Amino acid sequence: MSTFLRKLIFVLIGLLAGLAAWPVTEIILYFQTLFSSYLIFSVIQGVCVGGVMGGFFGSIESITLSKRGSIIPSVFMGAVIGIFGGLIGFLLGQGVLTLVMEYSLSNQIFINYGIPISRITGWTCLGLFIGSVEGIRSMSWIKIKVGITGGLIGGLLGGLSLEFLRLLIPEIMYARLVGLLIMGSLIGLFYSLIEHRYSIGVLKLLNGKLKNKEFLIVNKLIKIGSSDHSDIQLKDYTGIADFHAEIHIRENKILIANSDSKNPVIVNEYRIKEHLLKYEDIVHIGTAKLLFLYK
């Protein structure tokens, strides 16, 4: 999978997340009169939409890195983070709404601007949490920064579209659909763009079942092996230990090290313990053959 295809999958999963969140939103809106207050209604909507979208975004790394065994726990963790993001986001939005209500000059200003601004605040905060799902799951500060930035931008622009498309599209139900699709796709797009910006290299598989798959080097420590807990998982190849090799980023230089004494790591036909990767180095790990490239 190329880095371009990875970006495309991020956008597509974002679209699916928005599509799945749409009927949830419509059901909650249908029963809006049953809620005792606008605060409860708003928070329930944020929590439900956050859970759905967070679950979709939680699956991205498992799908793009072919880590089939981790899909279900990743979806669950993504949903939990999304629920928390929806709760925090729409409580924050309610705080903004109270502030706007206090200083509004008229009811019309409050309705036209106060309510949309408060909800945009909620969507933006929700986007931040959804974008941070993978960073929190992997306990990677770099990926958390990527997710915060990408999620904020996508959530803000998506929130703007959600709240103001209704002014352009007469059928408000479809306006919400378009807005959720825009928000989901933008969170995915900006996450992938910023992730690429933070990466300092790529490992590309040259053979086997995963031929042409590319792995961005973002984290300061990347584990390579056949284990489900490896960052680069090479289950479909032979001669690979659970944790076979590690990649370390040190002062913007990329070092590969053998982490299993019984199984070699070979770079450019030489068996190594540690090696500073250079452009177009060929790395053999078991039967897997990888090419190192700058991004």
mmCIF file of C-alpha atoms in Angstrom:
data_model
loop_
_atom_site.group_PDB
_atom_site.id
_atom_site.type_symbol
_atom_site.label_atom_id
_atom_site.label_comp_id
_atom_site.label_asym_id
_atom_site.label_seq_id
_atom_site.Cartn_x
_atom_site.Cartn_y
_atom_site.Cartn_z
ATOM 1 C CA MET A 1 0.000 0.000 0.000
ATOM 2 C CA SER A 2 1.530 3.304 -1.114
ATOM 3 C CA THR A 3 1.424 6.426 1.039
ATOM 4 C CA PHE A 4 -1.034 7.902 -1.504
ATOM 5 C CA LEU A 5 -3.358 4.928 -1.069
ATOM 6 C CA ARG A 6 -2.986 5.279 2.701
ATOM 7 C CA LYS A 7 -4.204 8.892 2.439
ATOM 8 C CA LEU A 8 -7.105 7.750 0.265
ATOM 9 C CA ILE A 9 -8.110 5.100 2.817
ATOM 10 C CA PHE A 10 -8.032 7.716 5.589
ATOM 11 C CA VAL A 11 -10.436 9.869 3.577
ATOM 12 C CA LEU A 12 -12.693 6.922 2.661
ATOM 13 C CA ILE A 13 -12.940 5.714 6.255
ATOM 14 C CA GLY A 14 -13.714 9.311 7.261
ATOM 15 C CA LEU A 15 -16.544 9.336 4.722
ATOM 16 C CA LEU A 16 -17.866 6.021 6.056
ATOM 17 C CA ALA A 17 -17.645 7.387 9.613
ATOM 18 C CA GLY A 18 -19.722 10.420 8.621
ATOM 19 C CA LEU A 19 -22.214 8.234 6.760
ATOM 20 C CA ALA A 20 -22.630 5.899 9.762
ATOM 21 C CA ALA A 21 -23.032 8.845 12.152
ATOM 22 C CA TRP A 22 -25.812 10.399 10.053
ATOM 23 C CA PRO A 23 -28.693 7.996 10.949
ATOM 24 C CA VAL A 24 -27.587 8.156 14.604
ATOM 25 C CA THR A 25 -27.905 11.939 14.457
ATOM 26 C CA GLU A 26 -31.323 11.755 12.809
ATOM 27 C CA ILE A 27 -32.657 9.280 15.402
ATOM 28 C CA ILE A 28 -31.532 11.505 18.271
ATOM 29 C CA LEU A 29 -33.056 14.564 16.594
ATOM 30 C CA TYR A 30 -36.333 12.669 16.082
ATOM 31 C CA PHE A 31 -36.558 12.091 19.854
ATOM 32 C CA GLN A 32 -35.283 15.566 20.788
ATOM 33 C CA THR A 33 -38.522 16.513 22.558
ATOM 34 C CA LEU A 34 -38.043 13.650 25.030
ATOM 35 C CA PHE A 35 -34.859 15.179 26.456
ATOM 36 C CA SER A 36 -35.372 17.353 29.530
ATOM 37 C CA SER A 37 -32.944 20.041 28.373
ATOM 38 C CA TYR A 38 -30.974 21.216 25.352
ATOM 39 C CA LEU A 39 -27.749 20.416 27.257
ATOM 40 C CA ILE A 40 -28.652 16.733 27.667
ATOM 41 C CA PHE A 41 -29.796 16.492 24.051
ATOM 42 C CA SER A 42 -26.603 18.121 22.777
ATOM 43 C CA VAL A 43 -24.287 15.988 24.913
ATOM 44 C CA ILE A 44 -26.092 12.743 23.979
ATOM 45 C CA GLN A 45 -25.752 13.660 20.320
ATOM 46 C CA GLY A 46 -22.033 14.392 20.726
ATOM 47 C CA VAL A 47 -21.412 11.175 22.667
ATOM 48 C CA CYS A 48 -23.218 8.970 20.131
ATOM 49 C CA VAL A 49 -21.682 10.592 17.058
ATOM 50 C CA GLY A 50 -18.266 10.536 18.746
ATOM 51 C CA GLY A 51 -18.570 6.834 19.552
ATOM 52 C CA VAL A 52 -19.505 5.916 15.985
ATOM 53 C CA MET A 53 -16.866 8.051 14.290
ATOM 54 C CA GLY A 54 -14.188 7.171 16.843
ATOM 55 C CA GLY A 55 -14.774 3.474 16.190
ATOM 56 C CA PHE A 56 -14.228 3.944 12.457
ATOM 57 C CA PHE A 57 -11.081 6.005 12.931
ATOM 58 C CA GLY A 58 -9.799 3.476 15.459
ATOM 59 C CA SER A 59 -9.728 0.840 12.710
ATOM 60 C CA ILE A 60 -7.537 2.806 10.282
ATOM 61 C CA GLU A 61 -4.086 1.704 11.439
ATOM 62 C CA SER A 62 -5.159 -1.951 11.662
ATOM 63 C CA ILE A 63 -6.520 -1.777 8.105
ATOM 64 C CA THR A 64 -3.669 0.160 6.494
ATOM 65 C CA LEU A 65 -0.954 -1.905 8.226
ATOM 66 C CA SER A 66 -2.794 -5.241 7.685
ATOM 67 C CA LYS A 67 -2.947 -5.914 11.444
ATOM 68 C CA ARG A 68 -6.110 -7.993 11.322
ATOM 69 C CA GLY A 69 -5.920 -9.232 14.907
ATOM 70 C CA SER A 70 -6.055 -5.735 16.363
ATOM 71 C CA ILE A 71 -9.094 -4.396 14.482
ATOM 72 C CA ILE A 72 -11.747 -5.185 17.124
ATOM 73 C CA PRO A 73 -9.824 -3.810 20.156
ATOM 74 C CA SER A 74 -8.783 -0.773 18.098
ATOM 75 C CA VAL A 75 -12.401 -0.079 17.104
ATOM 76 C CA PHE A 76 -13.478 -0.418 20.741
ATOM 77 C CA MET A 77 -10.765 1.936 21.989
ATOM 78 C CA GLY A 78 -11.581 4.411 19.213
ATOM 79 C CA ALA A 79 -15.248 4.352 20.191
ATOM 80 C CA VAL A 80 -14.405 5.002 23.864
ATOM 81 C CA ILE A 81 -12.136 7.927 22.960
ATOM 82 C CA GLY A 82 -14.809 9.284 20.598
ATOM 83 C CA ILE A 83 -17.476 9.064 23.328
ATOM 84 C CA PHE A 84 -15.208 10.944 25.720
ATOM 85 C CA GLY A 85 -14.478 13.528 23.001
ATOM 86 C CA GLY A 86 -18.181 14.009 22.327
ATOM 87 C CA LEU A 87 -18.881 14.476 26.035
ATOM 88 C CA ILE A 88 -16.080 17.006 26.580
ATOM 89 C CA GLY A 89 -16.690 18.772 23.263
ATOM 90 C CA PHE A 90 -20.379 19.412 23.700
ATOM 91 C CA LEU A 91 -20.070 20.335 27.362
ATOM 92 C CA LEU A 92 -17.501 22.898 26.234
ATOM 93 C CA GLY A 93 -19.902 23.984 23.489
ATOM 94 C CA GLN A 94 -22.622 24.476 26.104
ATOM 95 C CA GLY A 95 -20.257 26.686 28.049
ATOM 96 C CA VAL A 96 -19.679 28.778 24.930
ATOM 97 C CA LEU A 97 -23.439 28.917 24.381
ATOM 98 C CA THR A 98 -23.980 30.254 27.914
ATOM 99 C CA LEU A 99 -21.297 32.882 27.371
ATOM 100 C CA VAL A 100 -22.788 33.973 24.031
ATOM 101 C CA MET A 101 -26.269 34.089 25.590
ATOM 102 C CA GLU A 102 -25.005 36.428 28.283
ATOM 103 C CA TYR A 103 -23.489 38.906 25.835
ATOM 104 C CA SER A 104 -25.908 38.615 22.884
ATOM 105 C CA LEU A 105 -27.508 41.871 21.843
ATOM 106 C CA SER A 106 -30.658 40.195 20.550
ATOM 107 C CA ASN A 107 -32.396 36.822 20.297
ATOM 108 C CA GLN A 108 -31.821 36.828 16.535
ATOM 109 C CA ILE A 109 -28.052 37.147 16.965
ATOM 110 C CA PHE A 110 -28.163 34.358 19.536
ATOM 111 C CA ILE A 111 -30.104 32.031 17.213
ATOM 112 C CA ASN A 112 -28.145 32.842 14.047
ATOM 113 C CA TYR A 113 -24.666 32.900 15.563
ATOM 114 C CA GLY A 114 -24.672 31.820 19.212
ATOM 115 C CA ILE A 115 -26.030 28.303 18.743
ATOM 116 C CA PRO A 116 -23.918 27.532 15.611
ATOM 117 C CA ILE A 117 -20.733 28.832 17.305
ATOM 118 C CA SER A 118 -21.343 26.675 20.373
ATOM 119 C CA ARG A 119 -21.949 23.577 18.235
ATOM 120 C CA ILE A 120 -18.924 24.281 16.030
ATOM 121 C CA THR A 121 -16.888 24.372 19.247
ATOM 122 C CA GLY A 122 -18.264 20.938 20.122
ATOM 123 C CA TRP A 123 -17.532 19.480 16.672
ATOM 124 C CA THR A 124 -14.005 20.921 16.711
ATOM 125 C CA CYS A 125 -13.226 19.379 20.089
ATOM 126 C CA LEU A 126 -14.745 16.084 18.955
ATOM 127 C CA GLY A 127 -12.523 16.172 15.850
ATOM 128 C CA LEU A 128 -9.476 16.679 18.090
ATOM 129 C CA PHE A 129 -10.257 13.528 20.065
ATOM 130 C CA ILE A 130 -11.142 11.452 16.996
ATOM 131 C CA GLY A 131 -7.930 12.484 15.279
ATOM 132 C CA SER A 132 -5.943 11.504 18.390
ATOM 133 C CA VAL A 133 -7.353 7.959 18.557
ATOM 134 C CA GLU A 134 -4.303 6.204 17.071
ATOM 135 C CA GLY A 135 -1.805 8.282 19.038
ATOM 136 C CA ILE A 136 -3.561 7.480 22.326
ATOM 137 C CA ARG A 137 -3.896 3.794 21.403
ATOM 138 C CA SER A 138 -0.212 3.450 20.540
ATOM 139 C CA MET A 139 0.935 5.807 23.332
ATOM 140 C CA SER A 140 2.853 7.844 20.743
ATOM 141 C CA TRP A 141 3.266 11.545 21.527
ATOM 142 C CA ILE A 142 4.159 12.302 17.903
ATOM 143 C CA LYS A 143 0.981 10.643 16.629
ATOM 144 C CA ILE A 144 -1.039 12.442 19.297
ATOM 145 C CA LYS A 145 0.352 15.755 17.992
ATOM 146 C CA VAL A 146 -0.481 14.683 14.440
ATOM 147 C CA GLY A 147 -4.000 13.720 15.522
ATOM 148 C CA ILE A 148 -4.596 16.905 17.500
ATOM 149 C CA THR A 149 -3.573 19.091 14.556
ATOM 150 C CA GLY A 150 -5.377 17.104 11.874
ATOM 151 C CA GLY A 151 -8.452 16.551 14.038
ATOM 152 C CA LEU A 152 -8.709 20.216 14.997
ATOM 153 C CA ILE A 153 -8.551 21.386 11.383
ATOM 154 C CA GLY A 154 -10.932 18.706 10.128
ATOM 155 C CA GLY A 155 -13.333 19.140 13.057
ATOM 156 C CA LEU A 156 -13.412 22.935 12.685
ATOM 157 C CA LEU A 157 -14.032 22.900 8.926
ATOM 158 C CA GLY A 158 -16.471 20.008 9.256
ATOM 159 C CA GLY A 159 -18.309 21.766 12.083
ATOM 160 C CA LEU A 160 -18.584 24.929 10.003
ATOM 161 C CA SER A 161 -20.072 22.935 7.140
ATOM 162 C CA LEU A 162 -22.464 21.081 9.461
ATOM 163 C CA GLU A 163 -23.863 24.251 10.970
ATOM 164 C CA PHE A 164 -23.996 26.504 7.901
ATOM 165 C CA LEU A 165 -24.856 24.107 5.070
ATOM 166 C CA ARG A 166 -28.419 24.216 6.339
ATOM 167 C CA LEU A 167 -28.524 27.803 5.088
ATOM 168 C CA LEU A 168 -27.628 26.607 1.568
ATOM 169 C CA ILE A 169 -29.457 23.279 1.377
ATOM 170 C CA PRO A 170 -33.225 23.604 1.936
ATOM 171 C CA GLU A 171 -33.596 19.977 3.041
ATOM 172 C CA ILE A 172 -31.838 20.174 6.408
ATOM 173 C CA MET A 173 -31.653 16.386 6.822
ATOM 174 C CA TYR A 174 -29.383 16.121 3.759
ATOM 175 C CA ALA A 175 -27.445 19.168 4.887
ATOM 176 C CA ARG A 176 -26.498 17.240 8.023
ATOM 177 C CA LEU A 177 -25.493 14.245 5.907
ATOM 178 C CA VAL A 178 -23.237 16.352 3.685
ATOM 179 C CA GLY A 179 -21.790 18.101 6.733
ATOM 180 C CA LEU A 180 -20.930 14.819 8.492
ATOM 181 C CA LEU A 181 -19.368 13.448 5.298
ATOM 182 C CA ILE A 182 -17.267 16.593 4.974
ATOM 183 C CA MET A 183 -16.207 16.466 8.624
ATOM 184 C CA GLY A 184 -15.218 12.787 8.526
ATOM 185 C CA SER A 185 -13.303 13.070 5.264
ATOM 186 C CA LEU A 186 -11.494 16.248 6.344
ATOM 187 C CA ILE A 187 -10.370 14.729 9.653
ATOM 188 C CA GLY A 188 -8.973 11.766 7.707
ATOM 189 C CA LEU A 189 -7.390 13.964 5.038
ATOM 190 C CA PHE A 190 -5.674 16.390 7.392
ATOM 191 C CA TYR A 191 -4.473 13.589 9.678
ATOM 192 C CA SER A 192 -2.830 11.821 6.732
ATOM 193 C CA LEU A 193 -1.289 15.032 5.374
ATOM 194 C CA ILE A 194 0.159 16.052 8.731
ATOM 195 C CA GLU A 195 1.342 12.497 9.433
ATOM 196 C CA HIS A 196 3.279 12.606 6.157
ATOM 197 C CA ARG A 197 4.708 15.980 7.164
ATOM 198 C CA TYR A 198 6.024 14.540 10.451
ATOM 199 C CA SER A 199 7.484 11.361 8.903
ATOM 200 C CA ILE A 200 11.185 11.283 8.006
ATOM 201 C CA GLY A 201 11.308 8.172 5.843
ATOM 202 C CA VAL A 202 9.495 5.204 4.321
ATOM 203 C CA LEU A 203 10.114 1.458 4.302
ATOM 204 C CA LYS A 204 8.693 -0.195 1.190
ATOM 205 C CA LEU A 205 8.162 -3.950 0.918
ATOM 206 C CA LEU A 206 9.581 -5.345 -2.317
ATOM 207 C CA ASN A 207 8.304 -8.923 -2.206
ATOM 208 C CA GLY A 208 5.681 -11.304 -0.915
ATOM 209 C CA LYS A 209 2.002 -10.906 -0.159
ATOM 210 C CA LEU A 210 2.387 -7.296 1.008
ATOM 211 C CA LYS A 211 4.573 -6.231 -1.940
ATOM 212 C CA ASN A 212 4.653 -2.425 -2.500
ATOM 213 C CA LYS A 213 3.198 -1.736 0.956
ATOM 214 C CA GLU A 214 4.808 1.363 2.474
ATOM 215 C CA PHE A 215 5.364 2.075 6.172
ATOM 216 C CA LEU A 216 5.869 5.682 7.239
ATOM 217 C CA ILE A 217 8.579 6.197 9.838
ATOM 218 C CA VAL A 218 7.038 8.591 12.350
ATOM 219 C CA ASN A 219 7.569 7.247 15.869
ATOM 220 C CA LYS A 220 10.955 7.461 17.587
ATOM 221 C CA LEU A 221 10.757 3.711 18.228
ATOM 222 C CA ILE A 222 9.248 1.265 15.739
ATOM 223 C CA LYS A 223 9.198 -2.486 16.386
ATOM 224 C CA ILE A 224 9.309 -4.886 13.424
ATOM 225 C CA GLY A 225 8.295 -8.542 13.736
ATOM 226 C CA SER A 226 5.591 -11.152 13.441
ATOM 227 C CA SER A 227 3.853 -10.326 16.741
ATOM 228 C CA ASP A 228 0.461 -8.649 16.854
ATOM 229 C CA HIS A 229 2.130 -6.013 19.016
ATOM 230 C CA SER A 230 4.706 -5.072 16.379
ATOM 231 C CA ASP A 231 4.369 -1.642 14.774
ATOM 232 C CA ILE A 232 5.369 -3.125 11.404
ATOM 233 C CA GLN A 233 3.812 -6.575 11.359
ATOM 234 C CA LEU A 234 5.249 -9.127 8.900
ATOM 235 C CA LYS A 235 3.103 -12.173 9.659
ATOM 236 C CA ASP A 236 2.969 -13.375 6.058
ATOM 237 C CA TYR A 237 6.731 -13.931 5.864
ATOM 238 C CA THR A 238 8.960 -16.673 7.315
ATOM 239 C CA GLY A 239 12.087 -16.536 9.453
ATOM 240 C CA ILE A 240 10.821 -13.564 11.454
ATOM 241 C CA ALA A 241 10.838 -13.424 15.254
ATOM 242 C CA ASP A 242 8.039 -11.870 17.294
ATOM 243 C CA PHE A 243 10.195 -8.755 17.749
ATOM 244 C CA HIS A 244 12.916 -9.057 15.141
ATOM 245 C CA ALA A 245 14.216 -5.511 14.661
ATOM 246 C CA GLU A 246 13.783 -1.987 15.935
ATOM 247 C CA ILE A 247 13.993 1.384 14.242
ATOM 248 C CA HIS A 248 15.150 4.357 16.297
ATOM 249 C CA ILE A 249 14.995 8.005 15.287
ATOM 250 C CA ARG A 250 17.887 9.991 16.728
ATOM 251 C CA GLU A 251 18.455 13.601 15.711
ATOM 252 C CA ASN A 252 16.543 13.046 12.453
ATOM 253 C CA LYS A 253 18.711 10.026 11.633
ATOM 254 C CA ILE A 254 17.200 6.557 11.307
ATOM 255 C CA LEU A 255 18.945 3.616 12.945
ATOM 256 C CA ILE A 256 17.896 -0.015 12.500
ATOM 257 C CA ALA A 257 18.977 -2.564 15.112
ATOM 258 C CA ASN A 258 18.657 -6.328 15.458
ATOM 259 C CA SER A 259 16.581 -7.108 18.547
ATOM 260 C CA ASP A 260 16.686 -10.933 18.259
ATOM 261 C CA SER A 261 20.097 -12.617 18.427
ATOM 262 C CA LYS A 262 18.890 -15.855 16.821
ATOM 263 C CA ASN A 263 17.552 -14.237 13.636
ATOM 264 C CA PRO A 264 19.685 -11.878 11.540
ATOM 265 C CA VAL A 265 18.934 -8.493 10.078
ATOM 266 C CA ILE A 266 20.755 -8.013 6.782
ATOM 267 C CA VAL A 267 21.345 -4.618 5.173
ATOM 268 C CA ASN A 268 22.870 -4.513 1.671
ATOM 269 C CA GLU A 269 24.009 -8.160 2.015
ATOM 270 C CA TYR A 270 25.748 -7.566 5.364
ATOM 271 C CA ARG A 271 24.542 -8.917 8.697
ATOM 272 C CA ILE A 272 24.230 -6.030 11.158
ATOM 273 C CA LYS A 273 23.652 -5.340 14.834
ATOM 274 C CA GLU A 274 23.021 -1.662 14.235
ATOM 275 C CA HIS A 275 23.027 0.340 11.037
ATOM 276 C CA LEU A 276 22.354 3.955 10.100
ATOM 277 C CA LEU A 277 19.884 3.739 7.218
ATOM 278 C CA LYS A 278 20.769 5.542 4.002
ATOM 279 C CA TYR A 279 18.694 6.242 0.910
ATOM 280 C CA GLU A 280 17.884 3.042 -1.040
ATOM 281 C CA ASP A 281 19.348 0.662 1.535
ATOM 282 C CA ILE A 282 17.924 -2.851 1.138
ATOM 283 C CA VAL A 283 16.901 -4.509 4.411
ATOM 284 C CA HIS A 284 16.231 -8.257 4.727
ATOM 285 C CA ILE A 285 14.236 -9.395 7.757
ATOM 286 C CA GLY A 286 13.507 -13.079 7.376
ATOM 287 C CA THR A 287 12.099 -13.510 3.879
ATOM 288 C CA ALA A 288 10.824 -9.919 3.796
ATOM 289 C CA LYS A 289 12.802 -7.497 1.637
ATOM 290 C CA LEU A 290 12.376 -3.775 2.321
ATOM 291 C CA LEU A 291 13.655 -0.667 0.587
ATOM 292 C CA PHE A 292 14.419 2.450 2.632
ATOM 293 C CA LEU A 293 13.401 5.755 1.019
ATOM 294 C CA TYR A 294 13.088 9.331 2.170
ATOM 295 C CA LYS A 295 9.485 10.517 2.248
#
